[in-house]
């Protein structure tokens, strides 16, 4: 589903626009499948923290039966959260991408989830960096720790800025800063 405004055309898009009907679709899918993974196109670009709307939607999707909710659109990594029997990745960032002029958009990774008896029993995030050839390479050890610490500090700063300026306005300000770096 997409929870972003339509762009470039007013025609009905070739994807599912998010509505409360998504929860019913997840409930129906869960009756037919052991595992349901919801993919969400959402969130303000370049902001490292999810907004309250994203948190509310993601948790309701897990409550409706999604094992995993995987977000994308912000171009940056956001937190991975365990919620009830599911896992939510608010944004896995870019994966194969040409946005290498900004350190935050070069940080990427893989989400893994182990599922038993229809429930996520464990999950992990494998950090990666997008190299100059635009492809991701897994990080480990000290490199991974430094990247995750750096990301955490940036997310705290973004959360403080969003709390002070309002989430939507903070996103607009961050987009302007990002464009200026290009």
PDB file of C-alpha atoms in Angstrom, residues 19-111:
ATOM      1  CA  UNK A  19      -7.252   3.004   3.626  1.00  0.00           C
ATOM      2  CA  UNK A  20      -8.767   1.208   6.592  1.00  0.00           C
ATOM      3  CA  UNK A  21      -9.771  -1.539   4.141  1.00  0.00           C
ATOM      4  CA  UNK A  22      -6.125  -2.676   4.295  1.00  0.00           C
ATOM      5  CA  UNK A  23      -6.749  -4.148   7.747  1.00  0.00           C
ATOM      6  CA  UNK A  24      -9.605  -6.261   6.370  1.00  0.00           C
ATOM      7  CA  UNK A  25      -7.392  -7.447   3.508  1.00  0.00           C
ATOM      8  CA  UNK A  26      -4.719  -8.478   6.013  1.00  0.00           C
ATOM      9  CA  UNK A  27      -7.288 -10.354   8.113  1.00  0.00           C
ATOM     10  CA  UNK A  28      -8.508 -12.219   5.001  1.00  0.00           C
ATOM     11  CA  UNK A  29      -4.951 -13.013   3.917  1.00  0.00           C
ATOM     12  CA  UNK A  30      -4.069 -14.314   7.386  1.00  0.00           C
ATOM     13  CA  UNK A  31      -6.906 -16.857   7.159  1.00  0.00           C
ATOM     14  CA  UNK A  32      -5.324 -18.259   3.981  1.00  0.00           C
ATOM     15  CA  UNK A  33      -1.612 -17.938   4.786  1.00  0.00           C
ATOM     16  CA  UNK A  34       0.723 -18.713   7.661  1.00  0.00           C
ATOM     17  CA  UNK A  35       2.713 -15.517   7.070  1.00  0.00           C
ATOM     18  CA  UNK A  36       1.499 -12.117   5.876  1.00  0.00           C
ATOM     19  CA  UNK A  37       3.978  -9.372   5.013  1.00  0.00           C
ATOM     20  CA  UNK A  38       2.642  -5.868   4.413  1.00  0.00           C
ATOM     21  CA  UNK A  39       4.714  -3.428   2.378  1.00  0.00           C
ATOM     22  CA  UNK A  40       4.109   0.267   3.025  1.00  0.00           C
ATOM     23  CA  UNK A  41       5.232   3.246   0.928  1.00  0.00           C
ATOM     24  CA  UNK A  42       5.043   6.061   3.485  1.00  0.00           C
ATOM     25  CA  UNK A  43       6.815   8.697   5.535  1.00  0.00           C
ATOM     26  CA  UNK A  44       8.617  11.971   5.055  1.00  0.00           C
ATOM     27  CA  UNK A  45      11.855  11.748   3.113  1.00  0.00           C
ATOM     28  CA  UNK A  46      15.193  11.934   4.934  1.00  0.00           C
ATOM     29  CA  UNK A  47      13.611  11.956   8.424  1.00  0.00           C
ATOM     30  CA  UNK A  48      15.072   9.183  10.579  1.00  0.00           C
ATOM     31  CA  UNK A  49      12.043   8.722  12.858  1.00  0.00           C
ATOM     32  CA  UNK A  50       8.582   7.453  11.909  1.00  0.00           C
ATOM     33  CA  UNK A  51       5.593   9.692  12.492  1.00  0.00           C
ATOM     34  CA  UNK A  52       2.727   8.777  14.785  1.00  0.00           C
ATOM     35  CA  UNK A  53       0.495   7.931  11.804  1.00  0.00           C
ATOM     36  CA  UNK A  54       3.029   5.349  10.604  1.00  0.00           C
ATOM     37  CA  UNK A  55       3.290   3.830  14.093  1.00  0.00           C
ATOM     38  CA  UNK A  56      -0.496   3.619  14.400  1.00  0.00           C
ATOM     39  CA  UNK A  57      -0.953   2.032  10.960  1.00  0.00           C
ATOM     40  CA  UNK A  58       1.908  -0.462  11.399  1.00  0.00           C
ATOM     41  CA  UNK A  59       0.735  -1.661  14.795  1.00  0.00           C
ATOM     42  CA  UNK A  60      -2.851  -1.989  13.561  1.00  0.00           C
ATOM     43  CA  UNK A  61      -1.563  -4.086  10.637  1.00  0.00           C
ATOM     44  CA  UNK A  62       0.190  -6.441  13.055  1.00  0.00           C
ATOM     45  CA  UNK A  63      -2.956  -6.566  15.184  1.00  0.00           C
ATOM     46  CA  UNK A  64      -4.908  -7.464  12.010  1.00  0.00           C
ATOM     47  CA  UNK A  65      -2.563 -10.387  11.328  1.00  0.00           C
ATOM     48  CA  UNK A  66       0.563  -9.127   9.532  1.00  0.00           C
ATOM     49  CA  UNK A  67       3.697 -10.972  10.613  1.00  0.00           C
ATOM     50  CA  UNK A  68       5.932  -8.231   9.244  1.00  0.00           C
ATOM     51  CA  UNK A  69       5.356  -4.664   8.109  1.00  0.00           C
ATOM     52  CA  UNK A  70       8.150  -3.331   5.894  1.00  0.00           C
ATOM     53  CA  UNK A  71       8.235   0.385   5.132  1.00  0.00           C
ATOM     54  CA  UNK A  72       9.975   2.278   2.379  1.00  0.00           C
ATOM     55  CA  UNK A  73      10.066   5.781   0.873  1.00  0.00           C
ATOM     56  CA  UNK A  74      12.068   7.943   3.319  1.00  0.00           C
ATOM     57  CA  UNK A  75      15.440   6.942   1.699  1.00  0.00           C
ATOM     58  CA  UNK A  76      16.931   6.472   5.183  1.00  0.00           C
ATOM     59  CA  UNK A  77      16.957   3.655   7.708  1.00  0.00           C
ATOM     60  CA  UNK A  78      14.411   3.891  10.498  1.00  0.00           C
ATOM     61  CA  UNK A  79      13.975   1.770  13.576  1.00  0.00           C
ATOM     62  CA  UNK A  80      12.904  -1.852  13.576  1.00  0.00           C
ATOM     63  CA  UNK A  81      10.336  -2.536  16.278  1.00  0.00           C
ATOM     64  CA  UNK A  82       9.036  -5.773  17.798  1.00  0.00           C
ATOM     65  CA  UNK A  83       5.312  -5.418  18.391  1.00  0.00           C
ATOM     66  CA  UNK A  84       3.172  -8.244  19.776  1.00  0.00           C
ATOM     67  CA  UNK A  85       3.913 -11.265  17.554  1.00  0.00           C
ATOM     68  CA  UNK A  86       5.204  -9.193  14.646  1.00  0.00           C
ATOM     69  CA  UNK A  87       8.090  -7.047  13.522  1.00  0.00           C
ATOM     70  CA  UNK A  88       7.887  -3.583  11.963  1.00  0.00           C
ATOM     71  CA  UNK A  89      10.674  -2.042   9.871  1.00  0.00           C
ATOM     72  CA  UNK A  90       9.590   1.574   9.438  1.00  0.00           C
ATOM     73  CA  UNK A  91      12.062   2.053   6.577  1.00  0.00           C
ATOM     74  CA  UNK A  92      14.902  -0.077   5.289  1.00  0.00           C
ATOM     75  CA  UNK A  93      16.312   2.944   3.451  1.00  0.00           C
ATOM     76  CA  UNK A  94      17.754   2.720  -0.029  1.00  0.00           C
ATOM     77  CA  UNK A  95      19.140  -0.558  -1.279  1.00  0.00           C
ATOM     78  CA  UNK A  96      20.468  -0.186  -4.802  1.00  0.00           C
ATOM     79  CA  UNK A  97      20.555   3.521  -5.304  1.00  0.00           C
ATOM     80  CA  UNK A  98      22.437   6.462  -6.744  1.00  0.00           C
ATOM     81  CA  UNK A  99      21.891   8.818  -3.778  1.00  0.00           C
ATOM     82  CA  UNK A 100      25.481   8.462  -2.591  1.00  0.00           C
ATOM     83  CA  UNK A 101      26.116  12.162  -1.984  1.00  0.00           C
ATOM     84  CA  UNK A 102      24.496  11.938   1.469  1.00  0.00           C
ATOM     85  CA  UNK A 103      25.875   9.607   4.125  1.00  0.00           C
ATOM     86  CA  UNK A 104      22.424   8.812   5.526  1.00  0.00           C
ATOM     87  CA  UNK A 105      21.075   7.615   2.177  1.00  0.00           C
ATOM     88  CA  UNK A 106      24.076   5.304   1.755  1.00  0.00           C
ATOM     89  CA  UNK A 107      23.182   3.346   4.889  1.00  0.00           C
ATOM     90  CA  UNK A 108      21.056   0.312   4.110  1.00  0.00           C
ATOM     91  CA  UNK A 109      20.487  -3.235   5.201  1.00  0.00           C
ATOM     92  CA  UNK A 110      18.562  -6.475   5.290  1.00  0.00           C
ATOM     93  CA  UNK A 111      15.806  -7.491   7.659  1.00  0.00           C
TER      94      UNK A 111
END
